[in-house]
XYZ file of C-alpha atoms in Angstrom:
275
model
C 0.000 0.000 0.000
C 2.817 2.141 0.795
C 4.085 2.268 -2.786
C 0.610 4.087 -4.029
C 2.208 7.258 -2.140
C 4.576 8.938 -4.902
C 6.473 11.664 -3.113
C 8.645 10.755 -0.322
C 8.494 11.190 3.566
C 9.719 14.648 4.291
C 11.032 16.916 6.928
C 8.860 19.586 8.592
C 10.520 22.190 7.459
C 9.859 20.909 3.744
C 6.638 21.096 4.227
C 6.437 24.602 6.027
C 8.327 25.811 2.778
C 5.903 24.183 0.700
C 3.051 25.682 2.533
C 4.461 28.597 2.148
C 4.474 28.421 -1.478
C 1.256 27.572 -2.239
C 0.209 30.548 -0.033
C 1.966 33.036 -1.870
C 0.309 32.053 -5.047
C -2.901 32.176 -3.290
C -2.617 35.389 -1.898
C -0.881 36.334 -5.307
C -3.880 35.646 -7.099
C -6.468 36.953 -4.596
C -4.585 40.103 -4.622
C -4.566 40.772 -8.516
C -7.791 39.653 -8.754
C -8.662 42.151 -6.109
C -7.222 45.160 -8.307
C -8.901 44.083 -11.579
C -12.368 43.599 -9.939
C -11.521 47.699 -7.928
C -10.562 49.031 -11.553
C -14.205 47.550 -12.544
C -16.230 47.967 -9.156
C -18.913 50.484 -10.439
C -19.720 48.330 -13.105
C -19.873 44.892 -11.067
C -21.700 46.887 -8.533
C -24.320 48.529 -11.291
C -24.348 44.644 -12.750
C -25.081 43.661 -8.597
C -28.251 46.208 -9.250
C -30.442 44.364 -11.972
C -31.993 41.872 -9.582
C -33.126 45.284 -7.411
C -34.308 46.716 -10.870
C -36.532 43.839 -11.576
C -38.207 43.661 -8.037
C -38.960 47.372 -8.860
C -40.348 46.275 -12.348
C -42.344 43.097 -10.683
C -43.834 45.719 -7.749
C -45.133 47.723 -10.417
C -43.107 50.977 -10.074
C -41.122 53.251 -12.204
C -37.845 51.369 -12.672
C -35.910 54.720 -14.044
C -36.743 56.348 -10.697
C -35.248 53.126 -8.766
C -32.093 54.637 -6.707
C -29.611 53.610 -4.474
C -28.139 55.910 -1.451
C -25.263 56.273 0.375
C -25.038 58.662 3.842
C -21.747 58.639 4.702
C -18.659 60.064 2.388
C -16.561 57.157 2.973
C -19.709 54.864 1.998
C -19.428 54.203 -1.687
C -15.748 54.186 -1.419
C -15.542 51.299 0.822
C -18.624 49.633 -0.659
C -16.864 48.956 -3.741
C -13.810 47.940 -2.249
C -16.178 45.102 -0.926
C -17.531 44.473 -4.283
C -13.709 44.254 -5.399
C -12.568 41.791 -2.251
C -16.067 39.768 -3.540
C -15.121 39.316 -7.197
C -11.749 38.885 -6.523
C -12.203 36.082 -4.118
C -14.481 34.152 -6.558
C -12.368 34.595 -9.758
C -9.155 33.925 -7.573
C -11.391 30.600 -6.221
C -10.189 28.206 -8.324
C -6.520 28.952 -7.764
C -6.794 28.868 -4.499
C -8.214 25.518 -4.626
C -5.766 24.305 -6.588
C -3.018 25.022 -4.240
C -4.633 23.236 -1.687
C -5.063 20.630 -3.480
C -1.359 20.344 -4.295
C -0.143 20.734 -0.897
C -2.685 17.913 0.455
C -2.112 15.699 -3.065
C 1.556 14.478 -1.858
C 0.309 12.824 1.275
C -3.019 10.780 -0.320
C -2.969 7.655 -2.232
C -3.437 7.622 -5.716
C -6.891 6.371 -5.311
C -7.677 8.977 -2.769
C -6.188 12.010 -5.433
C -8.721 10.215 -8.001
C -11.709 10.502 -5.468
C -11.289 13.718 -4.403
C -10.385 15.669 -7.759
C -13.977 15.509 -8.593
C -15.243 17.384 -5.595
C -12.884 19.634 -6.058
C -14.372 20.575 -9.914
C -17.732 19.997 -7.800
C -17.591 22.111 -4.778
C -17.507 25.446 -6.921
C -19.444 24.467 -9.589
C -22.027 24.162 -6.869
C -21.479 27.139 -5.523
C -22.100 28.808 -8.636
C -25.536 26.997 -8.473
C -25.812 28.584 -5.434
C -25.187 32.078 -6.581
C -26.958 32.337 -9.696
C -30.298 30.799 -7.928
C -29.575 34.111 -5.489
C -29.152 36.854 -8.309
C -31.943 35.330 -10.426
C -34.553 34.390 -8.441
C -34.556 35.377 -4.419
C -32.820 38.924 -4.227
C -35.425 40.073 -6.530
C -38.245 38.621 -5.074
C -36.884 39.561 -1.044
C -36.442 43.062 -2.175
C -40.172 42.649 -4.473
C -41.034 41.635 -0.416
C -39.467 45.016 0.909
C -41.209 46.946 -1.584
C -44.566 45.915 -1.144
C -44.372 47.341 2.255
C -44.226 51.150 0.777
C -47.026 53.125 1.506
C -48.449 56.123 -0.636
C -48.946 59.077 0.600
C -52.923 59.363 0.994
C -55.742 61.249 3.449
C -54.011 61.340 6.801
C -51.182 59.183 5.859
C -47.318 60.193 5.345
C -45.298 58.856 1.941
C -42.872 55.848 3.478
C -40.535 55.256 0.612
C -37.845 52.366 0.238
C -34.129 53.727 -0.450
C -31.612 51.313 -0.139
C -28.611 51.842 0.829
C -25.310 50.631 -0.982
C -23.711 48.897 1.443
C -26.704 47.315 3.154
C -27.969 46.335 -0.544
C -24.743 44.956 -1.116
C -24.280 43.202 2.482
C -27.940 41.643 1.755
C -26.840 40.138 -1.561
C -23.724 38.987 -0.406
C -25.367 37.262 2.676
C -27.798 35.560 0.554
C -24.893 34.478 -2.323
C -22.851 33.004 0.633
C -25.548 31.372 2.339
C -26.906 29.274 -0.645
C -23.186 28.796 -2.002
C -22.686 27.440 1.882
C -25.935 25.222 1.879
C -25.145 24.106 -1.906
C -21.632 22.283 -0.590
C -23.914 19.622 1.392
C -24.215 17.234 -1.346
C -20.570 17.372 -1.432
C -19.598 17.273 2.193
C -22.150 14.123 3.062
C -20.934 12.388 0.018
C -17.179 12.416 1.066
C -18.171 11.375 4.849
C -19.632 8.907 3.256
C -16.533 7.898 1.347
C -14.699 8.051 4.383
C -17.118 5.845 6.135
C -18.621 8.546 9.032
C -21.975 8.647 7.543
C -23.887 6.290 6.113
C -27.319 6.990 3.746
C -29.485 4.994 6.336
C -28.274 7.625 9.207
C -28.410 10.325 7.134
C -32.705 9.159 6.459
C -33.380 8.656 10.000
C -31.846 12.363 11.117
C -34.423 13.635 7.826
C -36.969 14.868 10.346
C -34.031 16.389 12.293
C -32.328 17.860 9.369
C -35.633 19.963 8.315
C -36.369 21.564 11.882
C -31.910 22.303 11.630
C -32.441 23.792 7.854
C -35.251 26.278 8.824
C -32.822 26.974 12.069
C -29.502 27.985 9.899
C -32.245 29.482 7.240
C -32.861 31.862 10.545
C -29.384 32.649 11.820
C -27.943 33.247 7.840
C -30.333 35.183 6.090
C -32.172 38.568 6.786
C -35.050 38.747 9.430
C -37.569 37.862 6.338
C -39.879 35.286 5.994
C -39.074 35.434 2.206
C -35.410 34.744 2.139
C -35.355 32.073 5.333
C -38.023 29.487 3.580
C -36.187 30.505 0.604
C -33.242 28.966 1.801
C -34.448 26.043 4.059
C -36.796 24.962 1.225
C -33.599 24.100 -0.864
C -31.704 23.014 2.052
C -33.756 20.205 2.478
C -34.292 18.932 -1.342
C -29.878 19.085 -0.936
C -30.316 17.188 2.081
C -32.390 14.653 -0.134
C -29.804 14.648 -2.792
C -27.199 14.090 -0.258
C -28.860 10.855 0.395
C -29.057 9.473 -2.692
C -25.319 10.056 -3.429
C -24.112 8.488 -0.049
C -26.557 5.475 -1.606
C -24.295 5.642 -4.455
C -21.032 5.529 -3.290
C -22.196 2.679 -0.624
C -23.597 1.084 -3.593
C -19.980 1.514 -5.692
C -18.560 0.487 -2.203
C -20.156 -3.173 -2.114
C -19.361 -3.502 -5.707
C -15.278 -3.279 -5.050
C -15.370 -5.302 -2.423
C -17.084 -8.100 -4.126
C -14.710 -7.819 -7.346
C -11.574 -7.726 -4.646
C -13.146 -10.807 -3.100
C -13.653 -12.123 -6.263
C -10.053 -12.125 -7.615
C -8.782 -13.245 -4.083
C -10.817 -16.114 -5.031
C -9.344 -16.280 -8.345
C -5.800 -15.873 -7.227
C -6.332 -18.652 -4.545
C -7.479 -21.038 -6.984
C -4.476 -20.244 -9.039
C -2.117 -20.837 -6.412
C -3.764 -23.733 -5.689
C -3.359 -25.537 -9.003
């Protein structure tokens, strides 16, 4: 078994230089990523604005009068350095992945590296998933929520307006994108505990009843005191939870198959031996 390990034992301080490495191009990349997305924040930002713009279209409003405010001088300024730290962190994403990867590779099997390369293309590929249900589909219809709530000014009644701010706009969306990215990665956690052998799919369906009231919990403590955005998230939380079933089914199922071909050509080699 020892021979499916390529690299050689080494000494600590091998492996504090090679951490060291692969942290420098990490940072390296955050970092220029970081400048490119600052040189471009307005327009990421402005691009952050459509799903705003089309709650303002769904609620029925003028969508040229839709505005964004900021009260503080510094505001904007450090909004968009946000916006820049954001982009740059998901564009610099798969680098950063990829170092890890090659500072844990050297000290798996070959069979383990082969396992867990495909969560690795997985886990931000899901994330995506995550993101794109956010900006699409539930930071337009939480803000259509907020909206609704306006009230015209009337007989006897004052005009109570919605203006957003930029950085609480921008620290809702970016709540909400982490949050489902987050919840997203649970097909892919359960699936590798199960590889591992710490969960099994029969656990994971008896905890089910468990799991909902715990989705609806961390749908709570994640995302904005709305009823909107937390059944939003738990609602999806729970069909991953499903999904995250079925795949430690799988690999239990792929599991059962090895171990009958291994027995199998034991059996095989015995015979030969025997003869």
């Amino acid at each position: 078994m020892s021979g499916d390990i390529e690299d050689k034992p080494q000494p600590l301080i091998e492996h504090l230089m090679e951490l060291r490495t692969r942290l420098i191009w990490a940072i390296g990349a955050f970092f220029v990523a970081f400048i490119v997305c600052f040189f471009f924040a307005k327009h990421l930002f402005n691009a952050l604005v459509y799903p705003y713009k089309w709650a303002v279209s769904w609620a029925g409003l003028d969508v040229t009068k839709a505005q964004l405010i900021y009260t503080a001088p510094q505001e904007f300024f450090f909004t968009q350095v946000k916006v820049a730290m954001f982009g740059g962190l998901v564009i610099a994403f798969p680098i950063i992945a990829a170092q890890i990867y090659k500072f844990v590779a050297p000290g798996l099997y070959k069979n383990e590296r082969a396992a867990f390369l495909p969560f690795l293309i997985a886990s931000p590929v899901l994330f995506l998933l995550g993101g794109a249900l956010v900006y699409f589909f539930f930071t337009p219809m939480v803000m259509w929520f907020f909206l609704t709530m306006q009230q015209a000014p009337g007989e006897g009644d004052v005009a109570i307006s919605l203006l957003p701010k930029v950085s609480e706009y921008l620290s809702l969306i970016m709540t909400l994108v982490f949050s489902f990215g987050l919840v997203f990665q649970l097909p892919v956690v359960t699936t590798l505990l199960a590889r591992v052998g710490l969960l099994t799919s029969q656990w994971l369906a008896e905890k089910r009843k468990f799991a909902i009231v715990l989705a609806f919990v961390v749908a709570a403590v994640l995302t904005p005191p709305d009823p909107m955005s937390q059944i939003g998230l738990a609602l999806p939380t729970i069909l991953l939870y499903e999904i995250a079933i079925y795949a430690a089914r799988l690999v239990e199922r792929q599991r059962s198959r090895q171990a009958v071909e291994e027995a199998d050509g034991s059996a095989d080699v015995a015979k030969t031996d025997s003869v």
